XYZ file of C-alpha atoms in Angstrom:
435
model
C -52.437 56.049 -56.931
C -53.205 52.673 -57.773
C -51.678 50.213 -55.689
C -51.159 46.464 -56.739
C -52.854 43.752 -54.409
C -50.606 41.201 -52.515
C -49.830 38.127 -54.110
C -48.318 35.765 -52.221
C -45.480 33.459 -53.918
C -45.719 30.096 -54.221
C -42.870 29.582 -51.663
C -44.436 31.885 -49.170
C -47.745 29.532 -49.516
C -45.683 26.199 -48.926
C -43.979 27.494 -46.045
C -47.071 28.626 -44.259
C -48.725 25.585 -44.870
C -45.959 23.858 -43.219
C -46.153 25.889 -39.747
C -48.661 23.828 -38.108
C -46.749 20.760 -38.708
C -43.712 22.184 -37.247
C -45.320 23.594 -34.582
C -47.060 20.587 -33.501
C -43.703 18.544 -34.535
C -41.713 20.776 -31.837
C -44.414 20.381 -29.162
C -44.293 16.753 -29.507
C -40.299 16.758 -29.346
C -40.536 18.768 -26.013
C -42.911 16.189 -24.950
C -40.948 13.221 -25.153
C -37.323 14.532 -24.903
C -35.819 13.197 -21.276
C -35.480 15.588 -18.541
C -31.396 16.057 -17.235
C -32.691 13.529 -14.268
C -33.942 10.954 -16.734
C -30.974 11.393 -18.726
C -28.618 11.314 -15.989
C -30.340 7.873 -14.068
C -30.822 6.105 -17.749
C -27.531 7.395 -19.787
C -24.962 8.552 -17.742
C -24.883 6.309 -14.766
C -25.384 3.039 -17.078
C -22.415 4.412 -19.204
C -20.374 4.817 -15.914
C -21.022 1.523 -15.147
C -20.495 -0.060 -18.462
C -17.517 2.110 -19.172
C -15.565 0.681 -15.709
C -12.863 -1.670 -15.293
C -12.940 -5.236 -13.507
C -9.431 -6.080 -11.705
C -8.377 -9.661 -10.825
C -5.563 -10.941 -9.112
C -4.635 -14.615 -8.070
C -1.649 -15.449 -6.333
C -0.577 -18.864 -5.682
C 2.286 -19.361 -2.954
C 4.503 -22.124 -0.995
C 5.973 -20.190 1.961
C 8.442 -22.835 4.088
C 9.289 -21.243 7.788
C 11.575 -23.260 9.800
C 12.601 -21.314 13.285
C 15.321 -23.442 15.389
C 14.550 -24.108 18.639
C 10.732 -23.842 18.496
C 7.992 -25.742 17.063
C 8.060 -27.759 13.798
C 8.515 -26.196 10.429
C 5.740 -24.641 8.441
C 4.771 -25.654 5.046
C 1.963 -23.308 3.556
C 0.305 -23.811 0.654
C -2.337 -20.763 0.179
C -4.392 -19.105 -2.494
C -5.307 -15.281 -2.439
C -8.091 -14.080 -5.106
C -9.057 -10.780 -5.196
C -11.800 -9.678 -7.787
C -13.008 -5.741 -7.785
C -14.644 -3.181 -9.860
C -14.106 0.560 -10.514
C -16.575 2.672 -12.117
C -15.586 5.164 -14.817
C -15.412 8.612 -13.704
C -18.991 10.471 -13.738
C -18.517 14.505 -12.991
C -15.633 13.498 -11.113
C -16.955 10.728 -9.244
C -15.819 7.374 -9.069
C -16.731 4.070 -6.624
C -15.102 0.930 -5.935
C -15.711 -2.512 -4.582
C -13.256 -5.340 -4.391
C -13.530 -8.903 -2.652
C -10.771 -10.770 -1.268
C -10.499 -14.551 -0.185
C -7.588 -16.603 1.144
C -7.330 -20.345 0.723
C -5.268 -22.815 2.315
C -4.912 -26.107 0.762
C -3.739 -27.696 4.079
C -4.622 -25.413 7.648
C -3.005 -27.960 9.802
C 0.574 -27.233 7.777
C 1.286 -23.794 9.539
C 0.155 -21.280 12.428
C -1.759 -18.782 10.554
C -0.358 -16.301 13.475
C 0.491 -15.799 17.470
C -1.982 -17.534 19.385
C -2.637 -20.394 16.548
C -3.691 -23.849 18.054
C -1.564 -25.269 15.267
C 1.942 -26.574 16.539
C 3.855 -25.127 13.486
C 6.055 -22.132 13.020
C 4.169 -19.197 12.009
C 3.154 -17.920 8.321
C 1.068 -14.922 8.647
C -1.604 -16.165 5.891
C -5.108 -16.661 7.985
C -7.586 -18.312 5.339
C -10.829 -15.876 5.100
C -13.118 -14.081 3.011
C -14.099 -10.442 3.352
C -14.772 -6.895 1.472
C -11.256 -5.747 0.874
C -12.062 -2.116 -0.592
C -15.158 -0.419 -0.723
C -14.699 3.332 -1.353
C -16.388 6.454 -3.004
C -14.109 8.772 -4.224
C -14.257 12.282 -5.983
C -11.521 14.473 -8.070
C -11.423 17.845 -9.913
C -8.324 17.984 -11.895
C -9.243 22.054 -12.509
C -8.600 22.711 -8.827
C -6.031 19.925 -8.487
C -8.150 18.198 -5.398
C -9.530 14.552 -4.635
C -11.295 13.158 -1.824
C -12.061 9.425 -0.953
C -13.956 7.430 1.566
C -14.559 4.103 2.840
C -12.645 0.808 3.026
C -9.296 1.795 1.189
C -5.331 1.134 0.302
C -3.199 3.633 1.747
C 0.337 3.919 0.874
C 2.586 6.750 2.083
C 6.135 7.456 0.705
C 8.325 4.043 1.211
C 5.569 2.406 3.625
C 8.059 2.823 6.311
C 5.094 4.219 8.426
C 2.017 3.350 6.651
C 1.407 0.864 4.275
C -0.587 -2.114 2.791
C 1.605 -4.933 3.653
C 1.023 -6.106 -0.160
C 3.662 -9.028 0.678
C 1.258 -10.952 2.904
C -1.920 -12.672 1.304
C -4.301 -10.540 3.139
C -3.937 -6.916 2.605
C -4.026 -4.318 5.270
C -6.721 -1.851 4.529
C -8.094 1.193 6.027
C -11.649 2.643 6.729
C -10.980 6.207 6.066
C -11.718 9.375 4.694
C -9.225 11.893 3.007
C -8.160 14.613 0.729
C -5.280 15.177 -1.718
C -4.497 18.791 -2.819
C -1.754 19.988 -4.975
C -2.074 23.844 -4.875
C 1.326 24.123 -7.435
C 3.243 22.282 -9.298
C 5.199 19.858 -7.476
C 3.712 20.329 -4.341
C 0.925 17.534 -2.909
C -0.573 17.780 0.470
C -2.674 14.736 2.085
C -4.706 14.168 5.087
C -6.491 11.025 5.818
C -8.567 10.320 9.090
C -8.495 6.460 10.059
C -11.236 4.994 12.096
C -10.411 1.416 11.815
C -7.400 -0.909 10.623
C -8.373 -3.951 8.814
C -4.909 -5.756 9.638
C -3.599 -8.828 7.946
C -5.011 -11.309 10.273
C -8.237 -10.716 9.689
C -11.031 -11.343 12.456
C -9.806 -15.075 13.556
C -10.657 -15.240 17.042
C -8.391 -18.374 17.834
C -5.254 -16.201 17.234
C -3.776 -13.728 19.823
C -5.777 -10.683 20.937
C -2.619 -8.656 19.942
C -3.461 -9.542 16.229
C -6.994 -8.134 16.002
C -7.757 -5.221 13.903
C -7.579 -1.872 15.309
C -10.268 0.589 16.065
C -8.857 4.026 15.437
C -8.791 7.888 15.710
C -5.941 8.271 13.925
C -4.513 11.161 11.709
C -2.276 10.916 8.635
C -0.745 14.131 7.536
C 1.892 14.528 4.645
C 3.136 17.140 2.446
C 5.900 16.425 -0.374
C 7.255 18.934 -2.667
C 9.140 17.755 -5.543
C 11.569 20.404 -7.029
C 13.610 17.851 -9.388
C 14.634 14.111 -9.798
C 17.449 15.294 -7.435
C 15.579 16.866 -4.793
C 12.195 16.019 -3.355
C 11.473 16.942 0.375
C 8.622 15.584 2.559
C 7.111 16.330 5.962
C 4.684 14.479 7.889
C 2.531 13.796 11.139
C 1.172 10.861 12.024
C -1.127 10.830 15.264
C -1.692 6.888 15.813
C -4.639 6.159 18.457
C -5.146 2.813 18.085
C -7.107 0.219 20.217
C -7.607 -3.679 19.638
C -10.948 -4.771 18.811
C -11.225 -7.784 20.922
C -9.080 -9.991 23.205
C -7.980 -10.300 26.773
C -7.112 -6.763 26.795
C -9.940 -4.663 24.764
C -8.543 -1.273 24.481
C -5.074 -1.865 24.854
C -3.471 1.346 23.657
C -0.037 0.254 23.503
C 0.811 0.890 19.907
C -0.790 4.606 19.940
C 1.939 7.065 19.086
C 2.824 10.456 17.755
C 5.382 10.321 15.084
C 6.762 13.543 13.355
C 9.656 13.450 10.685
C 10.816 14.424 7.155
C 13.278 13.371 4.564
C 15.028 14.488 1.211
C 15.562 12.006 -1.636
C 16.793 12.265 -5.138
C 18.293 10.456 -8.045
C 21.175 11.916 -10.156
C 21.419 10.375 -13.708
C 24.976 10.761 -15.212
C 24.694 8.380 -18.089
C 21.240 8.084 -19.616
C 22.434 5.748 -22.294
C 23.657 2.808 -19.771
C 21.090 3.548 -17.030
C 23.672 5.520 -14.950
C 22.172 7.155 -11.949
C 23.083 7.737 -8.230
C 20.532 8.290 -5.662
C 20.175 8.987 -2.118
C 17.705 9.427 0.717
C 18.066 10.841 4.232
C 15.361 10.826 7.057
C 14.804 11.892 10.646
C 11.749 11.377 12.696
C 10.586 11.945 16.479
C 8.200 9.529 18.413
C 6.406 9.713 21.405
C 3.258 8.324 23.332
C 0.251 9.550 22.303
C -3.760 9.555 23.474
C -4.682 6.934 25.938
C -1.099 5.149 25.724
C 0.314 4.047 29.028
C 3.498 4.287 28.142
C 5.681 6.963 29.041
C 8.821 7.407 25.911
C 10.364 9.647 23.897
C 13.113 8.278 21.106
C 13.949 8.842 17.364
C 14.387 7.157 13.963
C 16.723 8.250 11.283
C 18.079 6.389 8.009
C 20.282 7.176 5.436
C 20.643 5.489 1.635
C 23.136 5.656 -1.323
C 22.225 3.822 -4.239
C 23.445 3.209 -7.778
C 22.728 1.869 -11.087
C 24.644 1.204 -14.407
C 23.779 -0.957 -17.333
C 22.421 -4.304 -15.728
C 23.701 -3.840 -12.498
C 22.755 -2.314 -9.053
C 23.897 -1.846 -5.954
C 22.991 0.029 -2.640
C 23.673 0.728 0.955
C 21.858 1.739 4.073
C 21.785 2.283 8.056
C 18.926 2.579 9.880
C 18.499 3.101 13.655
C 14.974 2.805 15.454
C 15.385 4.082 18.834
C 14.291 3.305 22.308
C 13.478 5.073 25.858
C 12.229 3.784 28.888
C 12.435 0.279 27.635
C 10.338 1.027 24.644
C 11.479 0.806 21.129
C 10.421 3.043 18.135
C 6.959 1.813 16.970
C 5.362 1.324 13.539
C 2.574 -0.433 14.035
C 1.018 0.625 10.224
C 4.042 0.038 8.239
C 4.890 -2.527 5.603
C 7.228 -4.495 7.795
C 8.173 -7.217 5.675
C 10.162 -4.652 3.357
C 12.178 -3.679 6.013
C 14.965 -5.145 8.516
C 15.210 -8.433 6.544
C 12.891 -10.657 5.077
C 12.706 -13.337 7.786
C 10.434 -10.745 9.619
C 12.342 -11.712 12.914
C 12.297 -7.860 13.642
C 8.479 -6.968 13.199
C 8.459 -5.454 16.649
C 11.276 -2.904 17.538
C 13.143 -4.323 20.220
C 12.869 -3.058 23.928
C 16.522 -1.651 23.114
C 15.761 -0.225 19.870
C 17.521 -1.767 16.635
C 20.440 -0.519 14.234
C 20.528 -2.386 10.791
C 23.461 -2.013 8.192
C 22.337 -3.132 4.979
C 24.196 -3.907 1.477
C 22.704 -4.686 -1.565
C 23.815 -5.922 -5.133
C 21.762 -6.854 -8.069
C 21.439 -7.561 -11.911
C 19.311 -8.428 -14.939
C 20.123 -11.556 -16.025
C 19.918 -13.228 -19.340
C 16.199 -13.858 -20.308
C 15.033 -10.599 -18.279
C 15.256 -12.290 -14.891
C 16.492 -9.625 -11.913
C 18.167 -11.066 -9.091
C 19.115 -9.350 -5.951
C 21.188 -10.203 -2.779
C 20.910 -8.084 0.564
C 22.992 -8.683 3.763
C 21.834 -6.990 6.864
C 23.794 -6.799 10.573
C 21.531 -5.956 13.266
C 22.478 -4.562 16.595
C 20.978 -3.106 19.387
C 20.538 0.987 19.817
C 20.882 1.032 23.549
C 24.075 -1.205 24.766
C 24.868 -2.067 21.297
C 24.090 -5.831 21.595
C 24.881 -8.240 18.696
C 21.035 -8.849 17.096
C 22.252 -11.146 14.525
C 22.941 -11.027 10.831
C 20.541 -12.077 7.911
C 21.244 -12.996 4.032
C 18.326 -12.544 1.442
C 17.885 -13.441 -2.107
C 15.404 -13.072 -4.655
C 15.028 -13.667 -8.223
C 11.827 -13.094 -10.351
C 10.529 -13.355 -14.197
C 7.636 -11.902 -15.981
C 5.737 -13.711 -18.660
C 3.861 -11.288 -20.708
C 1.686 -8.797 -18.945
C -0.186 -10.923 -16.742
C 2.163 -13.432 -14.948
C 5.104 -13.375 -12.803
C 6.994 -15.964 -11.144
C 8.959 -15.267 -7.943
C 11.617 -17.400 -5.573
C 12.989 -15.653 -2.553
C 14.888 -16.886 0.538
C 15.708 -15.451 3.982
C 18.566 -16.930 6.019
C 18.782 -15.209 9.793
C 21.562 -16.167 11.794
C 20.959 -15.273 15.727
C 22.786 -17.680 17.426
C 25.047 -15.069 18.855
C 22.216 -13.036 19.576
C 20.015 -12.888 22.967
C 17.385 -14.713 21.240
C 19.852 -17.738 20.459
C 18.015 -18.744 16.778
C 18.300 -19.385 13.363
C 15.300 -18.874 10.907
C 15.058 -19.895 7.299
C 12.367 -18.950 4.976
C 11.890 -19.921 1.448
C 8.828 -18.725 -0.998
C 7.757 -19.796 -4.486
C 4.883 -18.472 -5.986
C 2.836 -17.588 -8.895
C 1.163 -14.235 -9.938
C -1.547 -13.360 -11.888
C -2.814 -10.011 -12.630
C -5.927 -8.758 -14.908
């Protein structure tokens, strides 16, 4: 049988001639392609920094404080500047660095804290520059878990026990490591270990030792379950082992305490069109001495609140009790204290006989989007029922665009019939810029 010899087609000849060229190109590409390590450091890391976000806050404030019967009134003009940067997420990791500076235009016009050599009333805004936050975090949305370590802000619930004291110019931050976990919808679990508390007074050695930062071996445990807007339940345990960093009483552990508590809260909307709502909150906590505390006490805390909004109006009523035992009042050393028991800050430390605070508030949104609120407090001792005075507070603010806020605020404490037998007035005017 006669066979026909194979003759390649022109296309096959062309492809055959290209094979050496294609092989050489592939080899060259493999040789020049960046490795995964090179891509990480030369592409992904720079991208995380390039896509990060800067934040800037500047708060200019005037505060007038006059406590009768003591030192002359304070007139504090201060500027708080906070500047930071947060990277974009890279494989779930993020980092933040933030600095803070507080400048006083006349340091002799106010005492920045207890023990100050300035013979004026106290305005707790000492000057200084410090690292406000510096942390590294990781989050995984698939497993609903996040962790964070370093200097950071920690605000738990309404900040009654753990907060950043945001009203003062120097923010309270925590050197801590913690984790948050949400295993099912509505359930949030958190734990933080705190080894240092950077308080609002900074490290000014001219102030009293009681104002210094805390060395800490503290545990913050919080579990919250939100069933619906009408019902949320939270349980917590705050084991505070705190010692002052400096002063005549180094290692002072008087603020060390163990607090266990729970609360329920919710909001019912009865008229969505007119923003008609009713809200409630009920909380109970038990506290005792802890760790190296030389005190010996067991006491209680409880509060009940009701609030309502309708249209441009809002109102509320509450009754809060901080108990006492063996001459020791219920302690809240890491709280955002200014938000509770009156803005005049007369009761930053719970009196030895405890404190009962009955309060009412009314507010409205005035024309021009100016919210105003007035609050009245009646204070009495929890043990013995002594009259501890009353206070009237008033605040109004106005936003200009998304960056600017102007605020005016006033507090008037009347304690002439109280054992302290003094009155105190405080006025604030401030401008905030946030970017």
